[in-house]
Amino acid sequence: MAKGEEAAKQLPSVLVLRPPPMFKMFEKEFSEKFQFLKAWESPIPTDQFLAAEASSIEAMLTSGFGLVTPDILRHLPSVRIIVTSSVGVNHIDLQECRRRGIAVAAGGDVVSEDVADTAVALLIDVMRGISASDRYVRGGLWPIKGEYPLGSKLGGKRVGIVGLGNIGLEVAKRLEAFGCPISYNSRKNKPSISFPFYHNVCDLASNCDILVICCALTDQTHHMINKQVLAALGKEGVIINIARGSIIDEKELVRCLVQGEIAGAGLDVFENEPEVPREFFAMDNVVLSPHRAVNTEESSRAKYELILGNLEAFFSNKPLLSQVNIDE
Amino acid sequence: MAKGEEAAKQLPSVLVLRPPPMFKMFEKEFSEKFQFLKAWESPIPTDQFLAAEASSIEAMLTSGFGLVTPDILRHLPSVRIIVTSSVGVNHIDLQECRRRGIAVAAGGDVVSEDVADTAVALLIDVMRGISASDRYVRGGLWPIKGEYPLGSKLGGKRVGIVGLGNIGLEVAKRLEAFGCPISYNSRKNKPSISFPFYHNVCDLASNCDILVICCALTDQTHHMINKQVLAALGKEGVIINIARGSIIDEKELVRCLVQGEIAGAGLDVFENEPEVPREFFAMDNVVLSPHRAVNTEESSRAKYELILGNLEAFFSNKPLLSQVNIDE
């Protein structure tokens, strides 16, 4: 056995179910600290691979695209921690984790600013037609057809934030600087927050020009933005989603946009990614972003450091850096 | 003579050299207050039209696209006021106006917020690839080619504002909320402003990651952003221009972008509008906007009201609402 291999043998083992987007970028640095068991590279079916190779593994790393189901966990009796690079944990069966006493650590706050920046960019883009008028210029239409149609001013528009966690608060901070009055919906009223609170998302939509979806995807928020909420938002309303596609009833959103029942949408997430409803492709009042609100070089390094910190904390019996509360 | 015509005869006359973009939208409302002489609709050459029809006219309205040269003013010996819908007045020969005792009123502050919103949208777009990744999704590439490349985080990037007037200050207010340290260049240091001041735009560029051009186009600022300034901004630098195309040496900008000597650009203005250098069309690190940073429904109404207010003030011998200081 070569010396390097011997050293690697002594590193703590981590199962990688599905590599986070930044895994390759930091693999060398990661590999100085951990020995990785790469489930996604194995040619044999995942459950067989897990049963054969991972029965003694204690720590697992995954991305938001790597589903952690009870079936998978059944093959991993020794797992005590799941670290996900994503902010959301809707891909992990939290009930099963709770039952098995598995801790979950997620992306935490390190990407909140990047996500909020994307939300604001999508919003101004929809209202002012930035992407659409860029297409107009690139298509050579400016000299031929003249002025591009007017946009709509952002300042003064009432913004409703659905889910006022870290990301929602960063969105609010930015949009206040543009002169937008903010209100919000959340599971509970937050007494420390001065923005008006709406218990019901439909009431929020009725009292806003813009909805920005920033909440987690849960059983309760699945299709929460439905026909009624979109109708309450109304013909002049704009919706921005940087959370998860399934929080919006996407078929209903398509229908509303086709029929002009809302004014526009800026979407970083979709129900069946990477598939995007084709109806959107021809719409100039829609801006489409391929689920990358968090994807900057800076946030990739921050996520790497957080994953590393969580795994190191676990293996040295210290408190995790970004543990998700999975109590009922 | 019909009654309506008689009433129109009594309205003050205003020469419209070139109609502002919102003129048509508000023509009915305008026409209740003024009688317009429409130079741009006349089939005869402008100078002949002016000599024949406008020698007694006192007030003139134009847009940023209607050049006011000494030649034109020679035909208009009675003109005492020029109202332009634009914020910039680089299309008006101010020296000749001064010599002739003609007052100039411009677009003032009513559009500053919309312009600043566009500057921020162009900046986030360049850094995060919003328009480019929208093209990627619309082109059907997401399911085929997978993740779009990483962007660059806005927070923490040092922003240098060139020209800290109303628009520059609105840009600064917004970008502070994104966590960007601000510094600026201006004709003079502004003692009431706490941002660091650079007397020399090259020094500003050396100490910034991002330049946002917000100054007026004058003889002094023509091609102020030249090869040296772009080199000082450097390979990671981004430039945003919502002012006037000719403030940047556009050929040099094209060369820097082609050769990767700066990282990207967000441009609402160009040297030979509506012509845009074709090299930009294939660049994903450039966002192209057809000179419409001010073009919202809300700012169109605000501009209409300001033009109306300036003309009414002139005809009733009151102080103009947004007179441009044209003293030497």
mmCIF file of N, CA and C in Angstrom, chain B residues 157-164 168-169 171-172 175-176 180-186 193-201 203-212 214:
data_model
loop_
_atom_site.group_PDB
_atom_site.id
_atom_site.type_symbol
_atom_site.label_atom_id
_atom_site.label_comp_id
_atom_site.label_asym_id
_atom_site.label_seq_id
_atom_site.Cartn_x
_atom_site.Cartn_y
_atom_site.Cartn_z
ATOM 1 N N LYS B 157 -18.105 44.284 -3.424
ATOM 2 C CA LYS B 157 -17.391 44.854 -4.576
ATOM 3 C C LYS B 157 -17.366 46.380 -4.446
ATOM 4 N N ARG B 158 -16.216 46.966 -4.741
ATOM 5 C CA ARG B 158 -16.031 48.414 -4.604
ATOM 6 C C ARG B 158 -16.577 49.136 -5.835
ATOM 7 N N VAL B 159 -17.547 50.009 -5.599
ATOM 8 C CA VAL B 159 -18.201 50.715 -6.701
ATOM 9 C C VAL B 159 -17.712 52.152 -6.762
ATOM 10 N N GLY B 160 -17.264 52.556 -7.939
ATOM 11 C CA GLY B 160 -16.868 53.946 -8.175
ATOM 12 C C GLY B 160 -17.916 54.627 -9.032
ATOM 13 N N ILE B 161 -18.479 55.718 -8.529
ATOM 14 C CA ILE B 161 -19.502 56.435 -9.277
ATOM 15 C C ILE B 161 -18.865 57.661 -9.915
ATOM 16 N N VAL B 162 -19.002 57.746 -11.240
ATOM 17 C CA VAL B 162 -18.427 58.868 -11.976
ATOM 18 C C VAL B 162 -19.548 59.882 -12.201
ATOM 19 N N GLY B 163 -19.510 60.971 -11.427
ATOM 20 C CA GLY B 163 -20.575 61.977 -11.506
ATOM 21 C C GLY B 163 -21.603 61.753 -10.420
ATOM 22 N N LEU B 164 -21.442 62.448 -9.283
ATOM 23 C CA LEU B 164 -22.335 62.175 -8.152
ATOM 24 C C LEU B 164 -23.415 63.252 -8.052
ATOM 25 N N GLY B 168 -26.403 59.701 -9.582
ATOM 26 C CA GLY B 168 -25.303 59.034 -8.889
ATOM 27 C C GLY B 168 -25.632 58.753 -7.431
ATOM 28 N N LEU B 169 -26.275 59.714 -6.779
ATOM 29 C CA LEU B 169 -26.631 59.520 -5.367
ATOM 30 C C LEU B 169 -27.680 58.426 -5.195
ATOM 31 N N VAL B 171 -28.019 55.863 -7.214
ATOM 32 C CA VAL B 171 -27.287 54.605 -7.438
ATOM 33 C C VAL B 171 -26.556 54.201 -6.147
ATOM 34 N N ALA B 172 -25.902 55.186 -5.525
ATOM 35 C CA ALA B 172 -25.146 54.904 -4.293
ATOM 36 C C ALA B 172 -26.059 54.381 -3.193
ATOM 37 N N LEU B 175 -26.905 50.754 -3.963
ATOM 38 C CA LEU B 175 -25.804 49.778 -3.895
ATOM 39 C C LEU B 175 -25.258 49.627 -2.480
ATOM 40 N N GLU B 176 -25.447 50.629 -1.653
ATOM 41 C CA GLU B 176 -25.074 50.459 -0.239
ATOM 42 C C GLU B 176 -25.911 49.353 0.406
ATOM 43 N N CYS B 180 -22.102 47.229 -0.962
ATOM 44 C CA CYS B 180 -20.973 47.693 -1.789
ATOM 45 C C CYS B 180 -20.396 48.999 -1.214
ATOM 46 N N PRO B 181 -19.107 49.040 -0.932
ATOM 47 C CA PRO B 181 -18.486 50.309 -0.548
ATOM 48 C C PRO B 181 -18.445 51.251 -1.761
ATOM 49 N N ILE B 182 -18.785 52.511 -1.531
ATOM 50 C CA ILE B 182 -18.923 53.488 -2.627
ATOM 51 C C ILE B 182 -17.790 54.518 -2.554
ATOM 52 N N SER B 183 -17.251 54.894 -3.707
ATOM 53 C CA SER B 183 -16.420 56.086 -3.788
ATOM 54 C C SER B 183 -16.805 56.803 -5.082
ATOM 55 N N TYR B 184 -16.282 58.005 -5.291
ATOM 56 C CA TYR B 184 -16.757 58.757 -6.460
ATOM 57 C C TYR B 184 -15.736 59.725 -7.017
ATOM 58 N N ASN B 185 -16.006 60.086 -8.275
ATOM 59 C CA ASN B 185 -15.268 61.148 -8.950
ATOM 60 C C ASN B 185 -16.306 62.170 -9.398
ATOM 61 N N SER B 186 -15.940 63.418 -9.329
ATOM 62 C CA SER B 186 -16.855 64.482 -9.715
ATOM 63 C C SER B 186 -15.988 65.689 -10.055
ATOM 64 N N ILE B 193 -20.669 64.989 1.415
ATOM 65 C CA ILE B 193 -20.748 63.554 1.096
ATOM 66 C C ILE B 193 -19.613 62.825 1.803
ATOM 67 N N SER B 194 -19.954 61.702 2.445
ATOM 68 C CA SER B 194 -18.911 60.989 3.210
ATOM 69 C C SER B 194 -18.142 59.961 2.371
ATOM 70 N N PHE B 195 -18.615 59.635 1.173
ATOM 71 C CA PHE B 195 -17.893 58.659 0.340
ATOM 72 C C PHE B 195 -16.516 59.210 -0.055
ATOM 73 N N PRO B 196 -15.497 58.358 -0.125
ATOM 74 C CA PRO B 196 -14.188 58.829 -0.586
ATOM 75 C C PRO B 196 -14.271 59.447 -1.987
ATOM 76 N N PHE B 197 -13.559 60.559 -2.162
ATOM 77 C CA PHE B 197 -13.559 61.294 -3.433
ATOM 78 C C PHE B 197 -12.215 61.094 -4.138
ATOM 79 N N TYR B 198 -12.267 60.852 -5.436
ATOM 80 C CA TYR B 198 -11.047 60.799 -6.249
ATOM 81 C C TYR B 198 -11.110 61.920 -7.276
ATOM 82 N N HIS B 199 -10.115 62.771 -7.262
ATOM 83 C CA HIS B 199 -10.088 63.876 -8.210
ATOM 84 C C HIS B 199 -9.903 63.352 -9.632
ATOM 85 N N ASN B 200 -9.172 62.228 -9.728
ATOM 86 C CA ASN B 200 -8.809 61.697 -11.033
ATOM 87 C C ASN B 200 -9.566 60.392 -11.284
ATOM 88 N N VAL B 201 -10.246 60.311 -12.442
ATOM 89 C CA VAL B 201 -11.091 59.143 -12.712
ATOM 90 C C VAL B 201 -10.245 57.865 -12.855
ATOM 91 N N ASP B 203 -7.570 57.188 -11.027
ATOM 92 C CA ASP B 203 -7.335 56.731 -9.651
ATOM 93 C C ASP B 203 -8.573 56.033 -9.103
ATOM 94 N N LEU B 204 -9.735 56.601 -9.410
ATOM 95 C CA LEU B 204 -10.988 55.953 -8.979
ATOM 96 C C LEU B 204 -11.056 54.538 -9.538
ATOM 97 N N ALA B 205 -10.794 54.418 -10.850
ATOM 98 C CA ALA B 205 -10.865 53.104 -11.507
ATOM 99 C C ALA B 205 -9.879 52.115 -10.888
ATOM 100 N N SER B 206 -8.696 52.586 -10.530
ATOM 101 C CA SER B 206 -7.683 51.704 -9.933
ATOM 102 C C SER B 206 -8.137 51.160 -8.592
ATOM 103 N N ASN B 207 -9.000 51.914 -7.914
ATOM 104 C CA ASN B 207 -9.415 51.529 -6.564
ATOM 105 C C ASN B 207 -10.822 50.958 -6.505
ATOM 106 N N CYS B 208 -11.350 50.546 -7.669
ATOM 107 C CA CYS B 208 -12.708 50.024 -7.718
ATOM 108 C C CYS B 208 -12.779 48.730 -8.528
ATOM 109 N N ASP B 209 -13.846 47.959 -8.270
ATOM 110 C CA ASP B 209 -14.152 46.776 -9.078
ATOM 111 C C ASP B 209 -15.178 47.104 -10.158
ATOM 112 N N ILE B 210 -15.936 48.159 -9.897
ATOM 113 C CA ILE B 210 -17.062 48.515 -10.772
ATOM 114 C C ILE B 210 -17.066 50.026 -10.963
ATOM 115 N N LEU B 211 -17.244 50.481 -12.217
ATOM 116 C CA LEU B 211 -17.472 51.913 -12.465
ATOM 117 C C LEU B 211 -18.899 52.096 -12.981
ATOM 118 N N VAL B 212 -19.615 53.068 -12.410
ATOM 119 C CA VAL B 212 -20.950 53.407 -12.905
ATOM 120 C C VAL B 212 -20.887 54.850 -13.404
ATOM 121 N N CYS B 214 -22.331 58.182 -14.453
ATOM 122 C CA CYS B 214 -23.567 58.932 -14.190
ATOM 123 C C CYS B 214 -23.405 60.419 -14.490
#
